[in-house]
Short mmCIF file of C-alpha atoms in Angstrom, two decimals:
data_model
loop_
_atom_site.label_atom_id
_atom_site.label_comp_id
_atom_site.label_asym_id
_atom_site.label_seq_id
_atom_site.Cartn_x
_atom_site.Cartn_y
_atom_site.Cartn_z
CA MET H 1 -16.73 7.77 16.27
CA ASN H 2 -20.16 7.34 14.70
CA VAL H 3 -21.84 9.80 12.49
CA GLN H 4 -24.61 11.31 14.17
CA ALA H 5 -28.25 11.46 12.49
CA GLY H 6 -28.25 14.66 10.29
CA ASP H 7 -24.80 14.38 9.52
CA ALA H 8 -24.16 15.18 5.80
CA ARG H 9 -20.87 13.54 5.24
CA LYS H 10 -20.38 10.87 2.61
CA VAL H 11 -18.70 7.77 3.91
CA ALA H 12 -15.54 6.22 2.15
CA LEU H 13 -13.99 2.86 2.46
CA VAL H 14 -10.34 2.42 1.56
CA PHE H 15 -8.91 -1.20 1.21
CA GLY H 16 -5.11 -1.06 2.17
CA GLY H 17 -5.30 2.39 3.68
CA SER H 18 -2.77 2.40 6.64
CA ARG H 19 0.04 3.46 4.70
CA GLY H 20 1.50 5.07 1.52
CA ILE H 21 -1.13 5.91 -1.43
CA GLY H 22 -3.72 4.44 0.61
CA ALA H 23 -3.02 6.48 3.65
CA ALA H 24 -2.72 9.61 1.50
CA ALA H 25 -6.33 8.83 0.26
CA VAL H 26 -7.69 8.43 3.61
CA GLU H 27 -6.29 11.71 4.43
CA ARG H 28 -7.69 13.50 1.50
CA LEU H 29 -10.98 12.08 1.54
CA ALA H 30 -11.19 13.04 5.40
CA ARG H 31 -10.05 16.56 4.54
CA GLU H 32 -12.74 16.79 1.90
CA GLY H 33 -15.48 16.07 4.23
CA HIS H 34 -15.75 12.23 4.32
CA ALA H 35 -15.85 9.73 7.16
CA VAL H 36 -13.28 7.19 6.32
CA ALA H 37 -12.97 3.40 7.25
CA PHE H 38 -10.02 1.72 6.00
CA THR H 39 -8.33 -1.39 6.29
CA TYR H 40 -4.99 -2.84 7.21
CA VAL H 41 -3.20 -6.37 7.38
CA SER H 42 -0.45 -5.79 9.83
CA ARG H 43 0.91 -2.74 11.87
CA PRO H 44 -1.92 -1.85 14.00
CA ASP H 45 0.01 1.06 15.46
CA ALA H 46 0.43 2.68 12.04
CA ALA H 47 -3.43 2.35 11.68
CA GLU H 48 -4.21 3.86 15.03
CA ALA H 49 -1.78 6.60 14.09
CA LEU H 50 -3.59 7.52 11.02
CA VAL H 51 -6.92 7.61 12.79
CA SER H 52 -5.74 9.92 15.25
CA LYS H 53 -4.09 12.28 12.53
CA VAL H 54 -7.36 12.57 10.89
CA ALA H 55 -9.28 12.99 14.37
CA VAL H 56 -6.87 15.96 15.19
CA ALA H 57 -7.73 17.48 11.90
CA GLY H 58 -11.35 17.26 12.54
CA GLY H 59 -12.29 14.41 10.87
CA ALA H 60 -13.69 10.62 11.53
CA ALA H 61 -11.81 7.36 10.52
CA LEU H 62 -11.96 3.87 11.39
CA ALA H 63 -8.92 1.31 11.02
CA ILE H 64 -10.46 -2.32 10.29
CA GLN H 65 -8.08 -5.11 10.37
CA ALA H 66 -8.62 -7.56 6.98
CA ASP H 67 -6.48 -9.53 4.71
CA SER H 68 -7.80 -8.83 1.08
CA ALA H 69 -6.61 -12.43 0.42
CA ASP H 70 -9.47 -13.56 2.71
CA PRO H 71 -12.95 -13.15 0.93
CA ALA H 72 -14.70 -13.43 4.43
CA ALA H 73 -12.57 -10.70 5.84
CA ILE H 74 -13.37 -8.52 2.75
CA ARG H 75 -17.18 -8.81 3.29
CA ALA H 76 -16.86 -8.38 7.09
CA ALA H 77 -14.91 -5.04 6.48
CA VAL H 78 -17.66 -3.71 4.23
CA GLU H 79 -20.21 -4.50 6.80
CA GLN H 80 -18.15 -3.04 9.57
CA ALA H 81 -17.77 0.20 7.93
CA VAL H 82 -21.34 0.64 6.74
CA ALA H 83 -22.54 -0.30 10.44
CA HIS H 84 -20.17 1.86 11.73
CA PHE H 85 -20.60 5.19 9.85
CA GLY H 86 -24.15 4.29 8.73
CA GLY H 87 -23.82 3.99 5.04
CA LEU H 88 -21.06 4.06 2.05
CA ASP H 89 -20.57 6.38 -0.68
CA THR H 90 -17.11 5.62 -1.85
CA VAL H 91 -14.76 2.60 -2.41
CA VAL H 92 -11.19 2.96 -2.76
CA VAL H 93 -9.37 -0.55 -3.65
CA ASN H 94 -5.56 0.05 -2.96
CA ALA H 95 -4.62 -3.21 -1.12
CA GLY H 96 -1.95 -4.97 -3.23
CA ILE H 97 1.22 -6.73 -2.90
CA LEU H 98 4.52 -6.87 -5.08
CA ARG H 99 7.01 -9.95 -5.36
CA LEU H 100 9.50 -9.56 -7.87
CA GLY H 101 10.88 -12.82 -9.59
CA SER H 102 11.79 -14.10 -13.28
CA VAL H 103 9.48 -16.21 -14.67
CA ASP H 104 11.54 -19.30 -13.86
CA THR H 105 11.71 -18.40 -10.38
CA VAL H 106 8.28 -17.38 -8.99
CA SER H 107 6.84 -20.12 -6.82
CA LEU H 108 2.98 -21.31 -7.16
CA GLU H 109 2.57 -19.73 -3.54
CA GLU H 110 3.68 -16.26 -4.87
CA LEU H 111 1.65 -16.39 -8.12
CA ASP H 112 -1.21 -17.41 -6.14
CA GLN H 113 -0.94 -14.86 -3.37
CA MET H 114 -0.61 -11.95 -5.85
CA ILE H 115 -3.65 -13.10 -7.89
CA ALA H 116 -5.45 -13.59 -4.87
CA ILE H 117 -4.67 -9.76 -3.67
CA ASN H 118 -4.11 -7.85 -6.58
CA ILE H 119 -7.15 -9.37 -8.93
CA ARG H 120 -9.48 -11.46 -7.09
CA GLY H 121 -9.64 -9.02 -3.78
CA VAL H 122 -10.15 -5.98 -5.75
CA TYR H 123 -13.26 -7.79 -7.72
CA LEU H 124 -14.69 -9.08 -4.10
CA ALA H 125 -14.14 -5.79 -2.34
CA ILE H 126 -16.55 -4.00 -5.28
CA GLN H 127 -18.91 -6.69 -5.27
CA ALA H 128 -19.27 -6.70 -1.62
CA ALA H 129 -19.64 -2.89 -1.72
CA ILE H 130 -22.07 -2.67 -4.62
CA PRO H 131 -25.26 -3.69 -2.30
CA HIS H 132 -24.50 -0.57 -0.10
CA LEU H 133 -23.67 1.98 -2.79
CA PRO H 134 -26.12 4.55 -3.55
CA ASP H 135 -26.86 5.35 -7.16
CA GLY H 136 -24.25 7.93 -8.17
CA GLY H 137 -21.86 6.34 -5.91
CA ARG H 138 -18.07 6.10 -6.86
CA ILE H 139 -15.49 3.24 -6.86
CA VAL H 140 -11.53 3.85 -7.52
CA THR H 141 -9.35 1.07 -8.04
CA ILE H 142 -5.33 1.57 -7.85
CA GLY H 143 -3.43 -0.16 -10.68
CA SER H 144 0.07 0.54 -12.03
CA ASN H 145 1.74 2.26 -15.04
CA THR H 146 3.16 -1.07 -15.63
CA ALA H 147 -0.06 -2.13 -17.10
CA VAL H 148 0.68 -0.46 -20.27
CA ARG H 149 3.81 0.12 -22.19
CA THR H 150 6.37 -0.40 -19.54
CA GLY H 151 7.66 -2.98 -17.14
CA HIS H 152 10.97 -4.60 -16.14
CA PRO H 153 12.46 -8.04 -15.77
CA GLY H 154 11.17 -9.88 -12.76
CA SER H 155 7.64 -8.12 -12.69
CA SER H 156 5.54 -10.15 -14.94
CA VAL H 157 3.22 -11.19 -12.40
CA TYR H 158 2.71 -8.03 -10.94
CA GLN H 159 2.25 -6.51 -14.16
CA PHE H 160 -0.43 -8.80 -15.51
CA THR H 161 -2.12 -8.59 -12.15
CA LYS H 162 -2.50 -4.73 -12.69
CA ALA H 163 -3.77 -5.06 -16.40
CA ALA H 164 -6.39 -7.17 -15.16
CA VAL H 165 -7.47 -4.50 -13.01
CA ALA H 166 -7.71 -2.07 -15.77
CA ALA H 167 -9.70 -4.61 -17.98
CA MET H 168 -12.09 -5.39 -15.04
CA VAL H 169 -12.81 -1.81 -14.36
CA LYS H 170 -14.28 -1.39 -17.95
CA GLY H 171 -16.58 -4.29 -17.38
CA ILE H 172 -17.77 -3.34 -14.15
CA ALA H 173 -18.35 0.08 -15.06
CA LEU H 174 -20.71 -1.01 -17.77
CA ASP H 175 -22.51 -3.29 -15.24
CA LEU H 176 -23.06 -0.07 -12.90
CA ALA H 177 -23.53 2.54 -15.36
CA PRO H 178 -27.41 2.29 -15.21
CA ARG H 179 -27.03 3.24 -11.36
CA GLY H 180 -24.70 6.19 -12.40
CA ILE H 181 -21.97 4.56 -10.29
CA SER H 182 -18.60 5.64 -11.65
CA VAL H 183 -15.87 3.13 -11.74
CA ASN H 184 -12.40 4.15 -12.67
CA ASN H 185 -8.64 3.05 -12.30
CA VAL H 186 -5.80 5.08 -11.12
CA GLN H 187 -2.25 3.84 -12.47
CA PRO H 188 0.58 5.52 -10.45
CA GLY H 189 4.25 5.37 -11.74
CA PRO H 190 6.95 5.19 -9.22
CA ILE H 191 5.79 6.78 -5.65
CA ASP H 192 7.97 7.44 -2.53
CA THR H 193 6.26 4.52 -0.78
CA ASP H 194 7.64 1.55 1.26
CA MET H 195 7.13 -0.62 -2.14
CA ASN H 196 9.80 1.49 -3.72
CA ALA H 197 12.16 1.86 -0.77
CA GLY H 198 15.76 1.49 -1.71
CA ALA H 199 15.06 2.46 -5.15
CA ILE H 200 13.92 5.95 -5.03
CA GLU H 201 17.04 7.52 -6.33
CA MET H 202 17.25 5.29 -9.17
CA LEU H 203 13.74 5.57 -10.16
CA ALA H 204 14.01 9.49 -10.08
CA GLU H 205 17.03 9.56 -12.44
CA LYS H 206 15.07 7.30 -14.90
CA SER H 207 11.75 9.80 -14.85
CA PRO H 208 11.26 12.41 -17.37
CA MET H 209 10.55 14.87 -14.48
CA ARG H 210 13.67 13.71 -12.48
CA ARG H 211 11.58 12.49 -9.39
CA VAL H 212 9.14 10.09 -8.02
CA GLY H 213 5.53 10.99 -7.16
CA ARG H 214 4.46 11.87 -3.79
CA PRO H 215 1.62 9.64 -2.25
CA ALA H 216 -0.54 13.02 -1.74
CA GLU H 217 -0.57 13.70 -5.58
CA ILE H 218 -2.28 10.15 -6.02
CA GLY H 219 -4.73 11.00 -3.11
CA GLY H 220 -5.54 14.26 -5.09
CA LEU H 221 -6.44 12.22 -7.91
CA ILE H 222 -8.44 9.77 -6.00
CA VAL H 223 -10.47 12.51 -4.47
CA TRP H 224 -11.40 14.05 -7.46
CA LEU H 225 -12.50 10.91 -9.03
CA ALA H 226 -14.81 10.46 -5.75
CA GLY H 227 -16.12 14.17 -6.11
CA PRO H 228 -19.21 15.70 -8.11
CA ASP H 229 -16.98 16.76 -11.16
CA ALA H 230 -16.21 13.08 -11.99
CA GLY H 231 -19.53 11.58 -12.30
CA TYR H 232 -19.33 11.56 -16.37
CA MET H 233 -15.93 9.71 -16.19
CA THR H 234 -16.30 5.96 -15.91
CA GLY H 235 -14.36 2.77 -17.09
CA GLU H 236 -11.14 4.77 -17.53
CA SER H 237 -7.33 4.04 -16.37
CA LEU H 238 -5.60 7.38 -15.60
CA THR H 239 -2.00 7.06 -15.51
CA ILE H 240 -0.11 9.23 -13.20
CA ASP H 241 3.53 9.00 -13.63
CA GLY H 242 5.41 12.09 -14.27
CA GLY H 243 5.64 11.08 -18.15
CA TRP H 244 6.95 7.84 -17.55
CA VAL H 245 5.08 6.07 -20.28
CA LEU H 246 4.24 8.48 -22.80
#
């Protein structure tokens, strides 16, 4: 579905938007009036189901198959979203992977894959989007509360990739501040997603709130950062984890 001339909807692109936090972001952005493109790597059935769900609710969504480990695919996804919806106002970079392993067992392939997607892919997604964003546009990355004051054995690579995103956001925010483009990082704690499948009860027991977070709660923060009230906040990492790292 293309936005017609005169349609005042803003346009958002969510990298890694077919499930979990990404899907929640797609739904919330659409509910708030955005036309939303999102990328996925596998499970086209899940991606199309999300497009249909958004459409039934009166919104417009576009699923784009793109691997965030592939620089050309990242650029093509941005171009496709812009061409389909006629512009771009907000970018959410949620694509990321988790591979666990102690420092003596992580393979070079696993190391390179996490760096390629969790760090390089984030940077390249932002870089590709910048020429299309208007002054006052919004960029939101999805990090992790493991980037600050917490962690667990076997997560060293994932942790440093998310710490890198938190640092990256600060520098990019300064680059784009003259254009009024805000750049912020959301750092979720344990959330009820596929990534934590099988560990929900254990994580809930460790949480000060005795539960894990819901994807919709992260989606709500993303929507706020993409909205008009967040224009003066930039370069920040906002941790939303039920008090896990207080």
